[in-house]
Amino acid sequence: KYVNLQQTTKIKNLTKQPIIFMALLQPMQRVILRTGTEWEVMLNMDDHTFKQHFRVTKPQFEYLAMKLQHNGFENQNIQGVCPVPVKKKVLMLLWYMANQHSFREMSDKFDVSLSSAHRIILQALSIMSTIGTSFISWPDSSGRAESAAAFQRLCGLAGIIGAIDGCHIRVQRPPIRGGDYMNCKSFYSVLLQGIVDERRRFIDIFAGPPGKVRDARMLKCSDFYAKWQENMGEHSLLGDSAYVGPDFPFVVTPKCDDEALTKTDELQNSRMRCGRAVVDQAFGRMKCRWRRLRDLQNTRIDAVVMIIMAACFLHNMCTDGVSDISQGALESIFLPRNSEIPTS
């Protein structure tokens, strides 16, 4: 008839046990915290702030979005997930190229999953590698004549249309034949060969050889070497002592400083250094603007090559100064894939 305090406590514990047991059976919900702002806010930045963060102007951004969408960069529904807009994907690509952030940090900033961030970047790089002619092309006869005149004003040498050199891009040791990528500066790298005009624009690139390869051998392996007579005509390129030899008659190199140079030879070497500086400046500007190149953590060489090529393309786009795009071209970004989209 009467229930003491100890019995009451036992009854309460028995009534709580099923609740605790059911709580243990319930699956734990995964809480994902995103600290990034809405991506539309990035598009509303003023021009100066936008360029500081994404390294391109807004017209250049619109141009790049148009080019990528025209070549298959579309909104895609994946397993019922809301599609990522094209402009958001392009912002992610530019942020990835302009910074050293990991995919985890990008996932947080742009409010996408880690796998989506990785997939979007690889897709963008893959498309970029197929549209290189939109950004890098060999000059025609009139373009070569203009470059020759510009180099003569720059360094006083006639018949020069560009400068050639190699650049080391630091990478992690690849799992396959990793020793081949150790260069003479004692770090692992992939090589980039660039031919640059007077505006510090790339007019030809070749990326992918291991860091152990010398510049002369890299030039022989490139597609440019197989057709240099057709491309060069009567003109020449400026190069350093790595290109000395009968295999490269189209490259003008400095004379060896063996303490027996005449004043004329010293003046000629000085002019060559002045003209050759454009290629060093192009490499330097590209690495400063697109900081991903400073230290690539990728171990897949195919991905490394795509990143290097994308940086060269973006460098040329910024150097060209894309600033005036027709309204019809910009509107085409939002048209369906089968619509008629301008290519210029």
GROMACS .gro file of C-alpha atoms in nm:
model
  344
    1LYS     CA    1   0.000   0.000   0.000
    2TYR     CA    2   0.281   0.232   0.077
    3VAL     CA    3   0.590   0.275  -0.145
    4ASN     CA    4   0.909   0.391   0.014
    5LEU     CA    5   1.168   0.626  -0.148
    6GLN     CA    6   1.404   0.344  -0.255
    7GLN     CA    7   1.126   0.165  -0.444
    8THR     CA    8   1.027   0.491  -0.615
    9THR     CA    9   1.383   0.539  -0.743
   10LYS     CA   10   1.389   0.185  -0.887
   11ILE     CA   11   1.060   0.244  -1.069
   12LYS     CA   12   1.190   0.568  -1.224
   13ASN     CA   13   1.508   0.396  -1.344
   14LEU     CA   14   1.306   0.116  -1.505
   15THR     CA   15   1.090   0.366  -1.694
   16LYS     CA   16   1.398   0.550  -1.821
   17GLN     CA   17   1.579   0.243  -1.953
   18PRO     CA   18   1.367   0.193  -2.270
   19ILE     CA   19   1.412   0.561  -2.357
   20ILE     CA   20   1.789   0.538  -2.319
   21PHE     CA   21   1.796   0.214  -2.517
   22MET     CA   22   1.594   0.368  -2.804
   23ALA     CA   23   1.821   0.673  -2.808
   24LEU     CA   24   2.123   0.448  -2.854
   25LEU     CA   25   1.956   0.276  -3.148
   26GLN     CA   26   1.888   0.603  -3.331
   27PRO     CA   27   2.155   0.689  -3.593
   28MET     CA   28   2.372   0.988  -3.508
   29GLN     CA   29   2.314   1.280  -3.743
   30ARG     CA   30   2.623   1.427  -3.905
   31VAL     CA   31   2.651   1.800  -3.844
   32ILE     CA   32   2.840   1.992  -4.114
   33LEU     CA   33   2.932   2.349  -4.030
   34ARG     CA   34   2.993   2.586  -4.320
   35THR     CA   35   3.164   2.917  -4.244
   36GLY     CA   36   3.171   3.056  -4.599
   37THR     CA   37   2.939   3.329  -4.719
   38GLU     CA   38   2.680   3.287  -4.993
   39TRP     CA   39   2.864   3.273  -5.324
   40GLU     CA   40   2.638   3.537  -5.482
   41VAL     CA   41   2.793   3.790  -5.244
   42MET     CA   42   3.127   3.737  -5.420
   43LEU     CA   43   2.977   3.851  -5.751
   44ASN     CA   44   2.853   4.171  -5.585
   45MET     CA   45   3.202   4.280  -5.483
   46ASP     CA   46   3.332   4.601  -5.635
   47ASP     CA   47   3.574   4.558  -5.925
   48HIS     CA   48   3.888   4.624  -5.720
   49THR     CA   49   3.798   4.379  -5.442
   50PHE     CA   50   3.687   4.113  -5.691
   51LYS     CA   51   4.020   4.133  -5.874
   52GLN     CA   52   4.213   4.116  -5.548
   53HIS     CA   53   4.043   3.789  -5.452
   54PHE     CA   54   4.004   3.618  -5.790
   55ARG     CA   55   4.293   3.778  -5.986
   56VAL     CA   56   4.076   3.869  -6.286
   57THR     CA   57   3.841   4.152  -6.371
   58LYS     CA   58   3.466   4.093  -6.390
   59PRO     CA   59   3.461   4.109  -6.774
   60GLN     CA   60   3.743   3.852  -6.782
   61PHE     CA   61   3.545   3.634  -6.541
   62GLU     CA   62   3.237   3.653  -6.765
   63TYR     CA   63   3.448   3.571  -7.070
   64LEU     CA   64   3.600   3.267  -6.901
   65ALA     CA   65   3.258   3.145  -6.787
   66MET     CA   66   3.129   3.179  -7.143
   67LYS     CA   67   3.423   2.983  -7.286
   68LEU     CA   68   3.393   2.703  -7.031
   69GLN     CA   69   3.018   2.667  -7.066
   70HIS     CA   70   3.043   2.660  -7.443
   71ASN     CA   71   3.276   2.360  -7.406
   72GLY     CA   72   3.065   2.156  -7.166
   73PHE     CA   73   3.089   2.324  -6.824
   74GLU     CA   74   2.721   2.304  -6.732
   75ASN     CA   75   2.483   2.286  -6.439
   76GLN     CA   76   2.452   1.916  -6.355
   77ASN     CA   77   2.209   1.741  -6.125
   78ILE     CA   78   2.395   1.461  -5.946
   79GLN     CA   79   2.190   1.212  -5.743
   80GLY     CA   80   1.919   1.464  -5.663
   81VAL     CA   81   2.160   1.727  -5.527
   82CYS     CA   82   2.093   2.087  -5.629
   83PRO     CA   83   2.310   2.175  -5.932
   84VAL     CA   84   2.612   2.398  -5.883
   85PRO     CA   85   2.575   2.705  -6.108
   86VAL     CA   86   2.837   2.763  -6.377
   87LYS     CA   87   2.945   3.095  -6.229
   88LYS     CA   88   3.001   2.935  -5.890
   89LYS     CA   89   3.216   2.667  -6.054
   90VAL     CA   90   3.427   2.931  -6.231
   91LEU     CA   91   3.473   3.119  -5.902
   92MET     CA   92   3.592   2.794  -5.746
   93LEU     CA   93   3.840   2.738  -6.030
   94LEU     CA   94   3.983   3.089  -5.998
   95TRP     CA   95   4.005   3.061  -5.619
   96TYR     CA   96   4.180   2.726  -5.651
   97MET     CA   97   4.436   2.865  -5.897
   98ALA     CA   98   4.494   3.187  -5.703
   99ASN     CA   99   4.555   3.025  -5.363
  100GLN     CA  100   4.719   2.729  -5.191
  101HIS     CA  101   4.398   2.624  -5.014
  102SER     CA  102   4.307   2.257  -4.981
  103PHE     CA  103   3.987   2.101  -5.111
  104ARG     CA  104   3.861   2.086  -4.753
  105GLU     CA  105   3.897   2.464  -4.720
  106MET     CA  106   3.734   2.519  -5.059
  107SER     CA  107   3.447   2.291  -4.960
  108ASP     CA  108   3.392   2.506  -4.654
  109LYS     CA  109   3.420   2.840  -4.836
  110PHE     CA  110   3.188   2.757  -5.125
  111ASP     CA  111   2.943   2.540  -4.930
  112VAL     CA  112   2.986   2.224  -5.138
  113SER     CA  113   3.089   1.874  -5.042
  114LEU     CA  114   3.454   1.772  -5.049
  115SER     CA  115   3.395   1.534  -5.339
  116SER     CA  116   3.203   1.800  -5.535
  117ALA     CA  117   3.487   2.050  -5.494
  118HIS     CA  118   3.737   1.794  -5.622
  119ARG     CA  119   3.515   1.690  -5.913
  120ILE     CA  120   3.440   2.050  -6.019
  121ILE     CA  121   3.807   2.152  -6.023
  122LEU     CA  122   3.914   1.846  -6.222
  123GLN     CA  123   3.632   1.902  -6.470
  124ALA     CA  124   3.727   2.268  -6.513
  125LEU     CA  125   4.095   2.187  -6.561
  126SER     CA  126   4.010   1.915  -6.811
  127ILE     CA  127   3.800   2.155  -7.019
  128MET     CA  128   4.064   2.426  -6.995
  129SER     CA  129   4.324   2.190  -7.139
  130THR     CA  130   4.111   2.142  -7.453
  131ILE     CA  131   4.060   2.511  -7.534
  132GLY     CA  132   4.421   2.627  -7.527
  133THR     CA  133   4.403   2.780  -7.875
  134SER     CA  134   4.154   3.034  -7.740
  135PHE     CA  135   4.430   3.176  -7.519
  136ILE     CA  136   4.765   3.076  -7.674
  137SER     CA  137   4.840   3.081  -8.046
  138TRP     CA  138   5.143   3.134  -8.267
  139PRO     CA  139   5.139   3.478  -8.434
  140ASP     CA  140   5.077   3.509  -8.807
  141SER     CA  141   5.310   3.696  -9.043
  142SER     CA  142   5.180   4.039  -8.946
  143GLY     CA  143   5.199   3.951  -8.577
  144ARG     CA  144   5.558   3.834  -8.615
  145ALA     CA  145   5.646   4.160  -8.792
  146GLU     CA  146   5.495   4.360  -8.504
  147SER     CA  147   5.687   4.156  -8.249
  148ALA     CA  148   6.013   4.199  -8.439
  149ALA     CA  149   5.964   4.576  -8.441
  150ALA     CA  150   5.877   4.577  -8.070
  151PHE     CA  151   6.186   4.373  -7.974
  152GLN     CA  152   6.408   4.602  -8.178
  153ARG     CA  153   6.276   4.897  -7.981
  154LEU     CA  154   6.317   4.702  -7.658
  155CYS     CA  155   6.668   4.568  -7.693
  156GLY     CA  156   6.804   4.692  -8.025
  157LEU     CA  157   6.818   4.347  -8.190
  158ALA     CA  158   6.661   4.288  -8.531
  159GLY     CA  159   6.455   3.986  -8.633
  160ILE     CA  160   6.360   3.874  -8.280
  161ILE     CA  161   5.998   3.772  -8.221
  162GLY     CA  162   6.021   3.609  -7.878
  163ALA     CA  163   6.227   3.466  -7.593
  164ILE     CA  164   6.241   3.103  -7.482
  165ASP     CA  165   6.328   2.949  -7.147
  166GLY     CA  166   6.235   2.670  -6.907
  167CYS     CA  167   6.076   2.697  -6.563
  168HIS     CA  168   6.065   2.452  -6.271
  169ILE     CA  169   5.725   2.395  -6.106
  170ARG     CA  170   5.772   2.242  -5.761
  171VAL     CA  171   5.579   1.917  -5.701
  172GLN     CA  172   5.569   1.630  -5.455
  173ARG     CA  173   5.773   1.323  -5.545
  174PRO     CA  174   5.561   1.119  -5.791
  175PRO     CA  175   5.508   0.752  -5.698
  176ILE     CA  176   5.635   0.633  -6.038
  177ARG     CA  177   5.994   0.711  -6.142
  178GLY     CA  178   6.008   0.979  -5.874
  179GLY     CA  179   6.386   1.017  -5.898
  180ASP     CA  180   6.356   1.154  -6.251
  181TYR     CA  181   6.180   1.461  -6.111
  182MET     CA  182   6.467   1.568  -5.887
  183ASN     CA  183   6.621   1.871  -6.058
  184CYS     CA  184   6.964   2.031  -6.032
  185LYS     CA  185   6.834   2.260  -5.754
  186SER     CA  186   6.761   1.959  -5.532
  187PHE     CA  187   6.382   1.961  -5.532
  188TYR     CA  188   6.119   1.769  -5.728
  189SER     CA  189   5.971   1.957  -6.022
  190VAL     CA  190   5.789   1.941  -6.352
  191LEU     CA  191   5.924   2.153  -6.635
  192LEU     CA  192   5.744   2.422  -6.831
  193GLN     CA  193   5.891   2.554  -7.155
  194GLY     CA  194   5.757   2.891  -7.257
  195ILE     CA  195   5.804   3.112  -7.561
  196VAL     CA  196   5.703   3.468  -7.479
  197ASP     CA  197   5.647   3.776  -7.695
  198GLU     CA  198   5.727   4.137  -7.613
  199ARG     CA  199   5.404   4.175  -7.410
  200ARG     CA  200   5.504   3.888  -7.177
  201ARG     CA  201   5.237   3.670  -7.338
  202PHE     CA  202   5.292   3.301  -7.401
  203ILE     CA  203   5.281   3.220  -7.771
  204ASP     CA  204   5.382   2.855  -7.721
  205ILE     CA  205   5.411   2.628  -7.418
  206PHE     CA  206   5.524   2.272  -7.348
  207ALA     CA  207   5.467   2.123  -7.002
  208GLY     CA  208   5.528   1.787  -6.840
  209PRO     CA  209   5.893   1.675  -6.868
  210PRO     CA  210   6.056   1.570  -6.538
  211GLY     CA  211   6.276   1.825  -6.361
  212LYS     CA  212   6.588   1.621  -6.440
  213VAL     CA  213   6.558   1.702  -6.813
  214ARG     CA  214   6.774   1.983  -6.952
  215ASP     CA  215   6.626   2.277  -7.143
  216ALA     CA  216   6.786   2.173  -7.473
  217ARG     CA  217   6.644   1.824  -7.454
  218MET     CA  218   6.302   1.959  -7.358
  219LEU     CA  219   6.299   2.181  -7.667
  220LYS     CA  220   6.384   1.883  -7.889
  221CYS     CA  221   6.096   1.685  -7.738
  222SER     CA  222   5.841   1.964  -7.790
  223ASP     CA  223   5.599   1.989  -8.082
  224PHE     CA  224   5.742   2.331  -8.161
  225TYR     CA  225   6.082   2.187  -8.254
  226ALA     CA  226   5.931   1.963  -8.522
  227LYS     CA  227   5.789   2.266  -8.708
  228TRP     CA  228   6.023   2.547  -8.611
  229GLN     CA  229   6.113   2.630  -8.972
  230GLU     CA  230   5.747   2.683  -9.058
  231ASN     CA  231   5.685   2.891  -8.746
  232MET     CA  232   5.999   3.102  -8.744
  233GLY     CA  233   6.062   3.184  -9.109
  234GLU     CA  234   6.341   3.442  -9.113
  235HIS     CA  235   6.298   3.536  -8.749
  236SER     CA  236   6.474   3.419  -8.432
  237LEU     CA  237   6.422   3.365  -8.061
  238LEU     CA  238   6.634   3.482  -7.772
  239GLY     CA  239   6.767   3.210  -7.542
  240ASP     CA  240   7.034   3.152  -7.280
  241SER     CA  241   7.345   2.937  -7.304
  242ALA     CA  242   7.139   2.616  -7.265
  243TYR     CA  243   7.042   2.647  -7.632
  244VAL     CA  244   7.394   2.686  -7.772
  245GLY     CA  245   7.461   2.440  -8.054
  246PRO     CA  246   7.389   2.358  -8.416
  247ASP     CA  247   7.055   2.195  -8.330
  248PHE     CA  248   6.899   2.534  -8.258
  249PRO     CA  249   6.987   2.775  -8.543
  250PHE     CA  250   6.670   2.973  -8.474
  251VAL     CA  251   6.780   3.064  -8.117
  252VAL     CA  252   7.017   3.356  -8.065
  253THR     CA  253   7.236   3.291  -7.761
  254PRO     CA  254   7.496   3.505  -7.579
  255LYS     CA  255   7.866   3.454  -7.630
  256CYS     CA  256   8.054   3.277  -7.353
  257ASP     CA  257   8.219   3.521  -7.114
  258ASP     CA  258   8.575   3.382  -7.118
  259GLU     CA  259   8.735   3.719  -7.036
  260ALA     CA  260   8.818   3.766  -7.404
  261LEU     CA  261   8.499   3.940  -7.513
  262THR     CA  262   8.525   4.260  -7.710
  263LYS     CA  263   8.317   4.563  -7.623
  264THR     CA  264   8.092   4.480  -7.917
  265ASP     CA  265   8.036   4.129  -7.779
  266GLU     CA  266   7.961   4.264  -7.432
  267LEU     CA  267   7.711   4.511  -7.576
  268GLN     CA  268   7.547   4.231  -7.773
  269ASN     CA  269   7.522   4.012  -7.464
  270SER     CA  270   7.374   4.301  -7.268
  271ARG     CA  271   7.108   4.355  -7.532
  272MET     CA  272   7.022   3.985  -7.527
  273ARG     CA  273   6.981   3.990  -7.150
  274CYS     CA  274   6.751   4.289  -7.185
  275GLY     CA  275   6.536   4.114  -7.446
  276ARG     CA  276   6.540   3.778  -7.269
  277ALA     CA  277   6.409   3.935  -6.948
  278VAL     CA  278   6.052   3.921  -7.083
  279VAL     CA  279   6.031   3.543  -7.038
  280ASP     CA  280   6.157   3.558  -6.678
  281GLN     CA  281   5.907   3.833  -6.607
  282ALA     CA  282   5.625   3.626  -6.758
  283PHE     CA  283   5.709   3.328  -6.537
  284GLY     CA  284   5.738   3.551  -6.231
  285ARG     CA  285   5.408   3.730  -6.291
  286MET     CA  286   5.227   3.404  -6.354
  287LYS     CA  287   5.353   3.248  -6.029
  288CYS     CA  288   5.264   3.560  -5.831
  289ARG     CA  289   4.913   3.583  -5.974
  290TRP     CA  290   4.835   3.210  -5.976
  291ARG     CA  291   4.991   3.095  -5.650
  292ARG     CA  292   4.887   2.734  -5.695
  293LEU     CA  293   5.204   2.698  -5.904
  294ARG     CA  294   5.432   2.778  -5.612
  295ASP     CA  295   5.403   2.429  -5.467
  296LEU     CA  296   5.178   2.168  -5.626
  297GLN     CA  297   5.080   1.900  -5.376
  298ASN     CA  298   4.939   1.676  -5.651
  299THR     CA  299   5.121   1.353  -5.721
  300ARG     CA  300   4.929   1.281  -6.041
  301ILE     CA  301   5.141   1.422  -6.323
  302ASP     CA  302   4.843   1.454  -6.558
  303ALA     CA  303   4.670   1.681  -6.305
  304VAL     CA  304   4.993   1.879  -6.256
  305VAL     CA  305   5.021   1.939  -6.632
  306MET     CA  306   4.658   2.054  -6.653
  307ILE     CA  307   4.715   2.302  -6.368
  308ILE     CA  308   5.027   2.443  -6.536
  309MET     CA  309   4.849   2.480  -6.869
  310ALA     CA  310   4.549   2.647  -6.704
  311ALA     CA  311   4.781   2.897  -6.533
  312CYS     CA  312   4.941   2.984  -6.869
  313PHE     CA  313   4.599   3.030  -7.030
  314LEU     CA  314   4.475   3.250  -6.746
  315HIS     CA  315   4.799   3.450  -6.757
  316ASN     CA  316   4.743   3.528  -7.124
  317MET     CA  317   4.379   3.616  -7.066
  318CYS     CA  318   4.479   3.869  -6.801
  319THR     CA  319   4.764   4.005  -7.015
  320ASP     CA  320   4.535   4.045  -7.315
  321GLY     CA  321   4.307   4.256  -7.098
  322VAL     CA  322   3.968   4.118  -7.197
  323SER     CA  323   3.745   4.412  -7.110
  324ASP     CA  324   3.483   4.446  -7.379
  325ILE     CA  325   3.248   4.155  -7.442
  326SER     CA  326   2.923   4.189  -7.632
  327GLN     CA  327   2.603   4.169  -7.430
  328GLY     CA  328   2.487   3.877  -7.643
  329ALA     CA  329   2.799   3.684  -7.555
  330LEU     CA  330   2.751   3.740  -7.184
  331GLU     CA  331   2.383   3.644  -7.198
  332SER     CA  332   2.482   3.319  -7.368
  333ILE     CA  333   2.624   3.199  -7.036
  334PHE     CA  334   2.268   3.134  -6.922
  335LEU     CA  335   2.144   2.979  -7.248
  336PRO     CA  336   2.093   2.603  -7.286
  337ARG     CA  337   2.377   2.394  -7.424
  338ASN     CA  338   2.219   2.354  -7.767
  339SER     CA  339   2.170   2.728  -7.814
  340GLU     CA  340   2.385   2.928  -8.047
  341ILE     CA  341   2.667   3.070  -7.836
  342PRO     CA  342   2.923   3.316  -7.978
  343THR     CA  343   3.279   3.185  -7.971
  344SER     CA  344   3.455   3.518  -7.951
   0.00000   0.00000   0.00000
